[in-house]
């Protein structure tokens, strides 16, 4: 796949996707969003891809937001269409069967913070800065920030960030649960790769069902979520990987998973 604003590398079951508009701090314009859609749709149906790492080009920004120059002249309907496109792309990422790790290498602001939040796991370099500074521009988050930030860090903290527009550093983002780990900036991609390799070495049906159980279960009441988890747990026992995983444990050897 060839893109104007993305770089894609694949190998050993891992796809590393880099948003590549460093001159605009990797800001998301319509073309970049459409390319992300196309790229993730391809990865979704690629059986060779077990984990995706998403990062930004350069050492300054993951993504500094939706592209302000592109949005400046929007009327209300164009803005709504742009926001709908963002939601479509970020929902595709969130619902991807494979886990997606965001390696946040600098500014993750506005649409960039929203993009990181659509990923399953966020690793941040020490230099990362997070925020939803849309109020400084006279707008609100439009790519899912009001929903995902409140779900990740709670209503009070989400309101503080969205209503003040303040930026927070990587350690504060970790403290409030917005990121999973903070790594030295030079080790960020390697750290993301190690985590991706670890996930890729497990039974892939279980990995995907675990992701599904958490994401869908969170939208249900506890009784339904429990029944749903039990269904997916049962489904694991229809796989060769469950037989292999449990036999390998009892035979005190490493499991050789086949992803089925
Ligand atoms: N859109 C378009 N271009 C952007 C951009 C953005 N979101 N962020 C940065 N750039 C561009 C700058 O215009 C600049 O371009 P030129 O060199 O052509 O002037 C280049 O990237 C470098 O940026 P700065 O010179 O501003 O770099 P800095 O180090 O001084 O500041 C920064 C870095 C604090 C991230 C600053 O660029 C900034 O505040 N950017 C905007 C962040 C923002 O408001 N994001 C939210 C956007 S709205 C949104 O995302 C809505 C939504 O939810 C859908």
PDB file of C-alpha atoms and ligand atoms in Angstrom, residues 21-25 27 60 64-69 71 82 107 109-112 114 132-134 137 139-143 167, ligand 1:
ATOM      1  CA  UNK A  21       3.394  14.952   7.991  1.00  0.00           C
ATOM      2  CA  UNK A  22       6.179  16.222  10.250  1.00  0.00           C
ATOM      3  CA  UNK A  23       6.050  19.776   8.831  1.00  0.00           C
ATOM      4  CA  UNK A  24       2.509  20.114  10.240  1.00  0.00           C
ATOM      5  CA  UNK A  25       3.414  18.091  13.362  1.00  0.00           C
ATOM      6  CA  UNK A  27      -1.823  17.061  11.971  1.00  0.00           C
ATOM      7  CA  UNK A  60       8.375  16.320  18.205  1.00  0.00           C
ATOM      8  CA  UNK A  64      -0.695  17.806  17.077  1.00  0.00           C
ATOM      9  CA  UNK A  65      -4.424  17.619  16.340  1.00  0.00           C
ATOM     10  CA  UNK A  66      -6.851  17.935  13.505  1.00  0.00           C
ATOM     11  CA  UNK A  67      -5.422  20.219  10.816  1.00  0.00           C
ATOM     12  CA  UNK A  68      -6.350  23.760  11.869  1.00  0.00           C
ATOM     13  CA  UNK A  69      -5.483  25.296   8.480  1.00  0.00           C
ATOM     14  CA  UNK A  71     -10.644  23.448   9.263  1.00  0.00           C
ATOM     15  CA  UNK A  82     -15.072  16.127   9.032  1.00  0.00           C
ATOM     16  CA  UNK A 107       2.591  16.190  21.290  1.00  0.00           C
ATOM     17  CA  UNK A 109      -3.148  17.186  21.243  1.00  0.00           C
ATOM     18  CA  UNK A 110      -6.789  17.485  20.237  1.00  0.00           C
ATOM     19  CA  UNK A 111      -7.385  14.917  17.490  1.00  0.00           C
ATOM     20  CA  UNK A 112      -3.963  13.439  18.349  1.00  0.00           C
ATOM     21  CA  UNK A 114      -8.261  11.376  20.589  1.00  0.00           C
ATOM     22  CA  UNK A 132      -7.529  18.706  24.410  1.00  0.00           C
ATOM     23  CA  UNK A 133      -6.794  22.383  23.676  1.00  0.00           C
ATOM     24  CA  UNK A 134      -9.794  22.890  21.358  1.00  0.00           C
ATOM     25  CA  UNK A 137      -9.715  27.659  19.109  1.00  0.00           C
ATOM     26  CA  UNK A 139     -14.399  24.611  19.461  1.00  0.00           C
ATOM     27  CA  UNK A 140     -14.786  21.336  21.361  1.00  0.00           C
ATOM     28  CA  UNK A 141     -13.143  17.949  20.665  1.00  0.00           C
ATOM     29  CA  UNK A 142     -14.743  16.443  17.561  1.00  0.00           C
ATOM     30  CA  UNK A 143     -13.132  13.018  17.135  1.00  0.00           C
ATOM     31  CA  UNK A 167      -1.558  20.305  28.510  1.00  0.00           C
TER      32      UNK A 167
HETATM   33  N1  LIG B   1      -2.913  21.833  12.438  1.00  0.00           N
HETATM   34  C1  LIG B   1      -2.213  22.370  11.432  1.00  0.00           C
HETATM   35  N2  LIG B   1      -0.920  22.712  11.550  1.00  0.00           N
HETATM   36  C2  LIG B   1      -0.332  22.544  12.735  1.00  0.00           C
HETATM   37  C3  LIG B   1      -1.015  21.995  13.834  1.00  0.00           C
HETATM   38  C4  LIG B   1      -2.360  21.635  13.654  1.00  0.00           C
HETATM   39  N3  LIG B   1      -3.100  21.061  14.622  1.00  0.00           N
HETATM   40  N4  LIG B   1      -0.156  21.955  14.896  1.00  0.00           N
HETATM   41  C5  LIG B   1       1.005  22.450  14.450  1.00  0.00           C
HETATM   42  N5  LIG B   1       0.919  22.804  13.166  1.00  0.00           N
HETATM   43  C6  LIG B   1       1.941  23.387  12.308  1.00  0.00           C
HETATM   44  C7  LIG B   1       2.196  24.854  12.663  1.00  0.00           C
HETATM   45  O1  LIG B   1       1.245  25.676  12.032  1.00  0.00           O
HETATM   46  C8  LIG B   1       3.584  25.027  12.133  1.00  0.00           C
HETATM   47  O2  LIG B   1       3.522  25.197  10.736  1.00  0.00           O
HETATM   48  P1  LIG B   1       4.478  26.309   9.989  1.00  0.00           P
HETATM   49  O3  LIG B   1       5.888  25.837  10.291  1.00  0.00           O
HETATM   50  O4  LIG B   1       4.093  26.172   8.569  1.00  0.00           O
HETATM   51  O5  LIG B   1       4.172  27.619  10.628  1.00  0.00           O
HETATM   52  C9  LIG B   1       4.260  23.690  12.395  1.00  0.00           C
HETATM   53  O6  LIG B   1       3.190  22.745  12.564  1.00  0.00           O
HETATM   54  C10 LIG B   1       5.072  23.674  13.672  1.00  0.00           C
HETATM   55  O7  LIG B   1       4.254  24.130  14.742  1.00  0.00           O
HETATM   56  P2  LIG B   1       4.685  25.326  15.726  1.00  0.00           P
HETATM   57  O8  LIG B   1       5.584  26.295  15.031  1.00  0.00           O
HETATM   58  O9  LIG B   1       3.433  25.880  16.339  1.00  0.00           O
HETATM   59  O10 LIG B   1       5.549  24.509  16.797  1.00  0.00           O
HETATM   60  P3  LIG B   1       5.757  24.857  18.346  1.00  0.00           P
HETATM   61  O11 LIG B   1       6.824  23.931  18.820  1.00  0.00           O
HETATM   62  O12 LIG B   1       5.946  26.329  18.535  1.00  0.00           O
HETATM   63  O13 LIG B   1       4.357  24.466  19.059  1.00  0.00           O
HETATM   64  C11 LIG B   1       2.452  23.091  19.478  1.00  0.00           C
HETATM   65  C12 LIG B   1       3.931  23.128  19.061  1.00  0.00           C
HETATM   66  C13 LIG B   1       2.291  23.494  20.949  1.00  0.00           C
HETATM   67  C14 LIG B   1       1.977  21.646  19.309  1.00  0.00           C
HETATM   68  C15 LIG B   1       1.640  24.051  18.577  1.00  0.00           C
HETATM   69  O14 LIG B   1       1.940  23.773  17.223  1.00  0.00           O
HETATM   70  C16 LIG B   1       0.148  23.944  18.740  1.00  0.00           C
HETATM   71  O15 LIG B   1      -0.395  24.459  19.716  1.00  0.00           O
HETATM   72  N6  LIG B   1      -0.524  23.298  17.769  1.00  0.00           N
HETATM   73  C17 LIG B   1      -1.973  23.215  17.756  1.00  0.00           C
HETATM   74  C18 LIG B   1      -2.478  22.209  18.770  1.00  0.00           C
HETATM   75  C19 LIG B   1      -3.989  22.199  18.761  1.00  0.00           C
HETATM   76  O16 LIG B   1      -4.645  23.193  19.032  1.00  0.00           O
HETATM   77  N7  LIG B   1      -4.570  21.017  18.468  1.00  0.00           N
HETATM   78  C20 LIG B   1      -5.993  20.846  18.415  1.00  0.00           C
HETATM   79  C21 LIG B   1      -6.485  21.078  17.024  1.00  0.00           C
HETATM   80  S1  LIG B   1      -8.242  21.133  16.943  1.00  0.00           S
HETATM   81  C22 LIG B   1      -8.737  19.520  16.958  1.00  0.00           C
HETATM   82  O17 LIG B   1      -7.957  18.586  17.025  1.00  0.00           O
HETATM   83  C23 LIG B   1     -10.240  19.332  16.872  1.00  0.00           C
HETATM   84  C24 LIG B   1     -10.709  17.916  16.973  1.00  0.00           C
HETATM   85  O18 LIG B   1     -10.782  17.342  18.050  1.00  0.00           O
HETATM   86  C25 LIG B   1     -11.229  17.251  15.792  1.00  0.00           C
END
